[in-house]
Amino acid sequence: MSALLLILALTPLLLAIIYIKQKYTYWARRNVPFLKPRFPYGNFHALDRKSIADVSREAYEQMKDFGSFYGAYFFLQPLITITDPDLIKLVFIKDFNFFPDRGMYFNERDDPLSAHMFAIEGNKWRSLRQRLSPTFTSGKMKMMFPTLAAVGENFSEFLIEEIGGGKVVEVKDFMAKLTTDIIGSCAFGIECNSFKDPQGRFRQFGKKVFETPPHGSLVRLALKSFPDIARRLRIKALHEDASQFFYDVVRDTVNYREKSGVERKDFLSLLIDMKKDGVDFTMDEIAANSFIFFGAGFETSSSNQTFCLYELARHPDYQEKARQNVLDALRKHGGMTYEAACDMQYLDQCINETLRLYPSVPVLERRAFQDYKIPGHDVVIPKGMKINVPAFAIHRDERFYPDPDVFNPDRFHPAEAAKRHICTFIPFGEGPRICIGLRFGMMQSRVGLATILSKFRISTCSETPNPLEYSSKTSVLIPKEGLWLRVDPL
């Protein structure tokens, strides 16, 4: 009797072990090289203590000599990581119809701001992308530029007053104040005044969304892996108070402008005009896409400028060359004009080299819309499988960039950049789902960096981190701690 009870007790455990082993042989049974998983997290057990950038690079370095792709597991779920630029080009561009979605978690019912263009899928995404693309043309950027330049001038005055004869500052916070004010003004038409009011609600909720997300890395991955279950459980992707704040701001601003007839040259006005012209925009859609315009522009641009200043502080010769490029453009065009900002080639090279070393999204994601046979291989990516593209790791591969961890803006001289495969530099993604706001992001970075370089010299100090570590709390690339640099007036 005791033996029978023992057998009955152990049978479920034995069946569970057999089931787990069977799940973890998915790639072996298909003769695909794979990372050895560890139960229960598969290959993502280190995310509670390491950034996704570091985890993905370690895996990439371990597997890059095994071919164009390799298998991995998230919990018991298989996924595939592709590393070959030609295959990435197929997924992002040529065979895009097989991989149109990012597979991000969003919850339109309970968390409407999460259903923005970066996350939504299928025909709804196609329709929205088509409707919003005209708002990010060069002409629209030029129209919004005076607003952006005015914030840059306020930033310059703030720096002069704050720094005085020279000071050690936490650069990430300074740049986040700048991008908060730029996005607040260019997206919502609201003067955030983060320089004089660092505790302002835009600044505080912006920090909360990106620096302290509501869920840890593993939970965020689980939401993307099991979205239907998460939606049934009514799990939200955003902090409720932050979501409500941004929704209320958009709703109140739209209602005020529609009633009063007030017009501004900003992103929200463009959406309102499209609504007036018969485009079927709901308030939820306007709020969600205003939010992602704020979120993407606030975090990615401030991080890019922060990392760029960090590298220029460590390389004074490149800093001086960038400064001269900025001063020449300002003299040529009579100040910070749209034309001046577009005429800073060497500064652009510094920005692009920074994006190579520090892409805001270290791992790009896609999900198979239908079965896809990888050309030249007997391997099928099944419908619904997640595809990872480790941008951070590819950008630091010595096969594409000699001395890959060294900052060198000359890599992005137009003649040099033209020699490289298009998919060895993918900070904004590529193909139909390339970041729609990349022009605006680049313009923000030019204005912020040009404002600083034209008036100040940046250098390292005893508080400057070396080596630089990245936060494990977010899915975007930000410094683990503050990034301190010395700033002195010229």
XYZ file of C-alpha atoms in Angstrom:
490
model
C 0.000 0.000 0.000
C 2.832 2.384 0.876
C 4.603 1.605 -2.393
C 1.408 2.274 -4.345
C 0.920 5.638 -2.632
C 4.543 6.568 -3.358
C 4.095 5.697 -7.038
C 0.887 7.739 -7.222
C 2.633 10.674 -5.554
C 5.695 10.567 -7.822
C 3.864 9.982 -11.113
C 2.784 13.642 -11.615
C 6.333 14.794 -10.858
C 7.775 12.272 -13.303
C 5.297 13.318 -15.997
C 6.175 16.974 -15.409
C 9.897 16.224 -15.798
C 9.245 14.319 -19.031
C 7.092 17.191 -20.327
C 9.744 19.817 -19.526
C 12.514 17.754 -21.126
C 10.366 17.284 -24.208
C 9.742 21.048 -24.472
C 13.458 21.752 -24.087
C 14.340 19.443 -27.003
C 12.385 21.550 -29.525
C 15.499 22.945 -31.223
C 17.590 19.777 -30.891
C 14.870 17.833 -32.733
C 15.130 20.334 -35.577
C 18.944 20.286 -35.712
C 19.121 23.999 -34.873
C 21.997 25.224 -32.669
C 20.590 26.488 -29.389
C 21.447 27.920 -26.002
C 21.144 25.350 -23.247
C 18.100 26.334 -21.172
C 17.740 26.316 -17.418
C 14.369 25.630 -15.814
C 12.164 27.559 -15.201
C 13.296 30.715 -17.065
C 14.875 29.061 -20.089
C 17.698 31.348 -21.217
C 16.543 34.483 -19.406
C 17.305 33.687 -15.773
C 19.930 36.472 -15.579
C 17.507 39.311 -16.359
C 16.855 40.015 -12.701
C 20.458 41.196 -12.293
C 21.716 42.018 -15.807
C 20.424 44.322 -18.530
C 18.850 42.814 -21.627
C 21.765 44.352 -23.583
C 24.345 42.380 -21.604
C 22.320 39.152 -21.628
C 21.787 39.326 -25.385
C 25.426 40.127 -26.118
C 26.701 37.236 -24.010
C 24.384 34.848 -25.859
C 25.381 36.325 -29.229
C 29.101 35.940 -28.546
C 28.532 32.349 -27.468
C 26.526 31.454 -30.591
C 27.727 33.716 -33.415
C 29.981 31.073 -34.984
C 27.121 28.573 -35.297
C 25.433 30.134 -38.326
C 22.779 32.712 -39.182
C 20.423 31.967 -36.302
C 20.091 30.020 -33.088
C 17.330 28.798 -30.821
C 16.549 29.825 -27.266
C 13.778 29.415 -24.722
C 11.715 31.782 -22.639
C 10.337 29.640 -19.822
C 9.218 26.604 -21.887
C 8.515 28.597 -25.024
C 10.987 28.328 -27.931
C 12.058 31.474 -29.759
C 14.629 32.163 -32.454
C 17.413 34.758 -32.572
C 18.651 35.806 -36.007
C 22.127 37.250 -36.391
C 22.940 37.299 -40.124
C 22.392 40.736 -41.754
C 20.983 39.173 -44.928
C 18.431 37.174 -42.958
C 17.567 40.224 -40.853
C 16.965 42.140 -44.075
C 14.550 39.423 -45.222
C 12.622 39.571 -41.936
C 12.535 43.377 -41.681
C 12.115 44.307 -45.349
C 11.771 41.774 -48.188
C 9.571 39.237 -46.371
C 8.006 41.751 -44.005
C 4.499 40.372 -44.621
C 5.530 37.225 -42.740
C 6.700 39.325 -39.754
C 4.563 42.489 -39.573
C 4.135 42.585 -35.790
C 6.481 43.235 -32.882
C 4.644 40.967 -30.480
C 4.531 43.647 -27.773
C 1.979 43.423 -25.009
C -0.845 45.960 -25.030
C -4.266 46.025 -23.422
C -6.633 48.261 -25.357
C -9.591 47.709 -23.024
C -8.011 48.278 -19.608
C -4.957 50.329 -20.579
C -5.776 52.370 -23.718
C -2.468 54.272 -23.783
C -0.621 50.981 -24.272
C -2.366 50.506 -27.651
C -0.088 52.910 -29.511
C 1.478 52.544 -32.945
C 4.666 50.935 -31.626
C 2.671 48.032 -30.167
C -0.546 47.461 -32.118
C -0.732 44.898 -34.891
C -2.291 43.847 -38.173
C -4.527 46.048 -40.294
C -5.057 48.457 -37.419
C -1.312 49.167 -37.348
C -1.142 49.527 -41.158
C -4.012 51.999 -41.177
C -2.588 54.048 -38.319
C 0.929 54.094 -39.768
C -0.444 55.330 -43.084
C -2.431 58.074 -41.362
C 0.428 59.245 -39.132
C 3.340 59.082 -41.595
C 2.568 62.539 -43.078
C 3.056 64.101 -39.628
C 6.768 63.220 -39.644
C 7.867 64.562 -43.018
C 10.745 67.029 -43.367
C 8.196 69.786 -43.940
C 6.426 69.047 -40.660
C 9.780 68.885 -38.838
C 10.659 72.310 -40.228
C 7.275 73.625 -39.102
C 7.851 72.444 -35.509
C 11.504 73.520 -35.388
C 10.982 77.048 -33.978
C 9.235 75.521 -30.957
C 12.108 73.071 -30.505
C 14.730 75.821 -30.900
C 12.976 78.002 -28.316
C 13.216 75.224 -25.736
C 16.888 74.835 -26.677
C 17.440 78.517 -25.921
C 15.757 78.150 -22.528
C 18.028 75.172 -21.888
C 21.081 77.270 -22.750
C 20.048 79.986 -20.288
C 19.410 77.372 -17.607
C 22.846 75.822 -18.113
C 24.634 79.172 -17.931
C 22.836 80.027 -14.681
C 23.166 76.541 -13.172
C 26.791 75.820 -14.053
C 28.332 79.239 -13.563
C 32.114 78.916 -13.699
C 32.034 75.129 -13.937
C 30.358 72.248 -12.169
C 30.035 68.464 -11.973
C 26.492 67.511 -13.024
C 24.382 64.407 -13.499
C 23.999 64.671 -17.268
C 21.109 62.223 -17.744
C 18.848 64.346 -15.559
C 19.820 67.531 -17.423
C 19.124 65.999 -20.824
C 15.841 64.477 -19.637
C 14.676 67.941 -18.573
C 15.476 69.219 -22.039
C 13.660 66.431 -23.879
C 10.693 66.634 -21.481
C 10.255 70.304 -22.346
C 10.765 69.728 -26.067
C 8.239 66.895 -26.243
C 5.801 68.637 -23.916
C 5.893 71.668 -26.171
C 6.073 69.946 -29.569
C 3.588 67.180 -28.756
C 1.103 68.800 -26.361
C 1.728 72.519 -26.684
C 2.408 72.670 -22.941
C 5.222 74.597 -21.288
C 6.563 71.968 -18.865
C 9.304 74.260 -17.535
C 11.346 71.334 -16.200
C 14.428 73.549 -15.782
C 12.788 75.705 -13.114
C 10.367 73.083 -11.820
C 12.198 69.721 -11.765
C 9.323 68.217 -9.764
C 6.811 69.047 -12.505
C 4.311 66.301 -13.280
C 5.510 65.719 -16.862
C 9.051 65.192 -15.627
C 7.992 62.985 -12.727
C 5.656 60.769 -14.735
C 8.192 60.532 -17.554
C 10.760 59.214 -15.075
C 8.233 56.819 -13.617
C 7.269 55.303 -16.964
C 10.823 54.579 -18.073
C 12.991 54.321 -14.981
C 10.595 52.418 -12.697
C 8.277 50.342 -14.915
C 5.383 48.581 -13.121
C 6.737 45.110 -13.866
C 10.184 43.511 -13.757
C 12.042 42.286 -16.861
C 10.829 38.693 -16.580
C 7.206 39.748 -16.078
C 7.400 42.097 -19.074
C 8.691 39.230 -21.193
C 5.944 36.978 -19.864
C 3.297 39.545 -20.843
C 4.618 39.485 -24.408
C 4.839 35.694 -24.442
C 1.357 35.085 -23.017
C -0.634 38.193 -24.040
C -4.065 36.564 -24.205
C -3.781 35.240 -20.659
C -2.518 38.628 -19.432
C -5.442 40.444 -21.096
C -7.932 38.048 -19.547
C -6.336 38.825 -16.187
C -6.685 42.531 -17.085
C -2.994 43.224 -16.453
C -1.900 46.737 -17.376
C 1.372 47.564 -19.140
C 1.680 51.065 -17.650
C 1.470 52.698 -14.236
C -2.194 53.576 -13.755
C -1.552 57.068 -12.355
C 0.895 57.945 -15.158
C -1.500 56.607 -17.788
C -4.393 58.610 -16.353
C -2.278 61.769 -16.190
C -1.285 61.631 -19.859
C -4.797 60.683 -20.956
C -6.318 63.615 -19.057
C -3.750 66.050 -20.490
C -4.503 64.997 -24.062
C -8.285 64.926 -23.617
C -8.420 68.327 -21.933
C -6.065 69.914 -24.474
C -7.997 68.529 -27.457
C -11.330 69.653 -26.016
C -9.973 73.132 -25.291
C -8.501 73.575 -28.755
C -11.604 72.301 -30.532
C -13.846 74.659 -28.565
C -11.613 77.741 -28.658
C -10.142 77.312 -32.145
C -6.584 77.635 -30.771
C -3.957 76.285 -33.148
C -0.310 75.484 -32.508
C 2.395 74.030 -34.685
C 2.735 70.790 -32.722
C 2.032 67.083 -33.028
C -1.326 67.257 -31.278
C -2.560 69.951 -33.673
C -1.614 67.737 -36.594
C -3.742 64.930 -35.131
C -6.648 67.311 -34.481
C -6.436 68.627 -38.063
C -6.496 65.073 -39.409
C -9.578 64.391 -37.277
C -11.236 67.532 -38.693
C -10.403 66.347 -42.222
C -12.434 63.198 -41.679
C -9.774 60.791 -40.427
C -11.438 58.399 -37.979
C -9.438 59.061 -34.798
C -10.855 58.156 -31.413
C -9.767 59.979 -28.281
C -8.087 56.757 -27.111
C -6.005 56.651 -30.326
C -5.050 60.331 -30.095
C -4.051 59.894 -26.448
C -2.117 56.658 -27.049
C -0.098 58.048 -29.935
C 0.551 61.368 -28.221
C 1.815 59.334 -25.280
C 4.217 57.230 -27.371
C 5.431 60.393 -29.118
C 6.253 61.764 -25.670
C 7.648 58.480 -24.354
C 9.832 57.593 -27.317
C 11.108 61.138 -27.788
C 11.682 61.745 -24.093
C 13.671 58.630 -23.225
C 15.525 57.647 -26.397
C 16.712 61.149 -27.236
C 17.792 62.032 -23.703
C 19.710 58.742 -23.433
C 21.357 59.246 -26.816
C 22.538 62.734 -25.865
C 23.717 61.522 -22.466
C 25.783 58.673 -23.915
C 27.150 60.962 -26.647
C 28.336 63.532 -24.094
C 29.893 60.698 -22.095
C 31.920 59.566 -25.111
C 32.857 63.103 -26.175
C 34.061 63.800 -22.641
C 36.296 60.726 -22.894
C 37.563 61.771 -26.362
C 38.388 65.513 -26.297
C 39.709 65.460 -29.890
C 36.356 64.255 -31.232
C 34.595 66.758 -28.975
C 36.595 69.645 -30.399
C 35.893 68.522 -33.962
C 32.150 68.267 -33.215
C 32.191 71.704 -31.580
C 33.849 73.268 -34.600
C 31.278 71.654 -36.876
C 28.475 73.140 -34.753
C 30.008 76.625 -34.593
C 30.603 76.664 -38.359
C 26.964 75.731 -39.030
C 25.632 78.352 -36.604
C 27.770 81.064 -38.203
C 26.850 79.988 -41.729
C 23.098 80.017 -41.103
C 22.830 82.864 -38.602
C 22.065 80.876 -35.456
C 20.098 77.762 -34.532
C 17.863 77.473 -37.574
C 16.408 74.363 -39.179
C 19.005 74.693 -41.945
C 21.839 74.956 -39.414
C 20.673 71.843 -37.572
C 20.625 69.935 -40.874
C 24.148 71.103 -41.724
C 26.080 69.418 -38.893
C 27.469 66.322 -40.588
C 30.200 65.551 -38.076
C 27.793 65.962 -35.154
C 25.505 63.505 -36.943
C 28.443 61.086 -37.162
C 28.896 61.393 -33.384
C 25.179 60.795 -32.807
C 25.161 57.732 -35.080
C 28.278 56.277 -33.473
C 26.556 56.740 -30.119
C 23.456 54.961 -31.453
C 25.719 52.123 -32.575
C 27.296 51.702 -29.154
C 24.138 52.463 -27.168
C 20.967 51.629 -29.136
C 17.952 52.584 -27.045
C 16.243 49.268 -27.795
C 18.983 46.617 -27.418
C 16.880 43.741 -28.789
C 14.395 44.233 -31.619
C 11.466 41.858 -31.798
C 9.129 40.420 -34.401
C 6.512 37.667 -34.375
C 5.788 35.280 -37.261
C 2.385 35.970 -38.793
C 2.535 32.708 -40.717
C 4.914 29.773 -41.152
C 8.197 30.850 -42.746
C 10.863 28.559 -44.174
C 14.293 30.121 -43.741
C 15.889 30.328 -47.219
C 18.710 27.818 -47.663
C 17.759 25.834 -44.554
C 15.327 23.079 -43.647
C 14.059 25.139 -40.725
C 10.566 26.582 -40.454
C 9.725 29.462 -38.117
C 6.165 28.529 -37.117
C 3.292 30.969 -36.962
C 3.280 32.838 -33.652
C 6.965 32.302 -32.784
C 8.931 35.262 -31.446
C 12.027 36.415 -33.365
C 14.773 38.376 -31.595
C 17.299 40.591 -33.386
C 20.117 41.535 -30.956
C 20.896 45.048 -32.220
C 23.240 45.894 -29.330
C 25.326 42.768 -29.972
C 25.371 43.171 -33.763
C 26.512 46.789 -33.386
C 29.468 45.550 -31.315
C 30.533 42.688 -33.590
C 34.149 43.055 -34.724
C 33.237 41.488 -38.087
C 31.243 44.625 -38.908
C 33.057 47.210 -36.763
C 36.766 46.753 -35.995
C 37.545 47.608 -32.353
C 33.775 47.536 -31.745
C 33.799 48.907 -28.184
C 35.784 51.993 -29.199
C 33.948 55.247 -29.966
C 34.942 56.438 -33.441
C 32.619 58.847 -35.326
C 34.659 58.398 -38.518
C 32.860 55.068 -38.984
C 29.824 57.112 -40.020
C 31.416 59.335 -42.605
C 29.005 58.864 -45.537
C 31.663 57.103 -47.621
C 32.407 54.611 -44.840
C 28.766 54.024 -43.886
C 27.913 53.240 -47.521
C 30.272 50.231 -47.449
C 28.365 48.431 -44.695
C 25.327 46.197 -44.877
C 22.142 48.142 -44.137
C 21.229 45.739 -41.317
C 24.465 46.081 -39.364
C 23.191 49.451 -38.061
C 19.610 49.181 -36.833
C 19.071 51.513 -33.848
C 15.654 52.498 -35.230
C 14.786 49.117 -36.718
C 14.401 48.850 -40.481
C 11.712 48.309 -43.106
C 8.016 49.273 -42.821
C 8.168 49.226 -39.004
C 11.214 51.482 -38.756
C 10.759 54.136 -36.056
C 8.375 56.721 -37.497
C 9.849 59.512 -35.353
C 13.534 59.017 -36.156
C 13.798 62.382 -37.941
C 12.415 64.174 -34.916
C 14.656 62.198 -32.564
C 17.750 63.097 -34.558
C 16.704 66.741 -34.640
C 16.244 66.777 -30.858
C 19.707 65.314 -30.353
C 21.299 67.833 -32.712
C 19.726 70.791 -30.936
C 20.573 69.539 -27.438
C 24.148 68.588 -28.216
C 24.790 71.693 -30.336
C 23.493 73.907 -27.522
C 25.954 72.370 -25.059
C 28.967 72.067 -27.355
C 28.676 75.654 -28.613
C 28.953 77.072 -25.081
C 30.548 74.441 -22.833
C 33.418 71.987 -22.607
C 32.617 68.533 -21.230
C 35.141 66.387 -19.360
C 35.238 63.321 -17.150
C 35.600 63.556 -13.385
C 36.153 61.237 -10.438
C 32.401 60.435 -10.347
C 32.254 59.429 -14.012
C 31.494 55.679 -14.212
C 34.131 53.503 -15.843
C 33.183 50.996 -17.028
C 29.617 52.048 -17.736
C 26.910 49.691 -16.450
C 23.315 49.451 -17.666
C 20.088 49.209 -15.719
C 18.432 45.784 -15.464
C 15.099 47.378 -14.515
C 14.050 48.542 -17.966
C 13.912 47.151 -21.491
C 15.527 50.326 -22.873
C 19.227 51.087 -22.484
C 19.925 53.561 -19.678
C 22.842 53.912 -17.231
C 22.513 51.836 -14.074
C 23.336 54.829 -11.899
C 23.657 58.527 -12.650
C 26.158 59.633 -15.282
C 28.311 62.425 -13.878
C 30.453 64.730 -16.006
C 32.172 68.090 -15.488
C 30.781 70.986 -17.513
C 32.768 74.220 -17.919
C 31.873 77.324 -19.934
C 34.113 77.943 -22.922
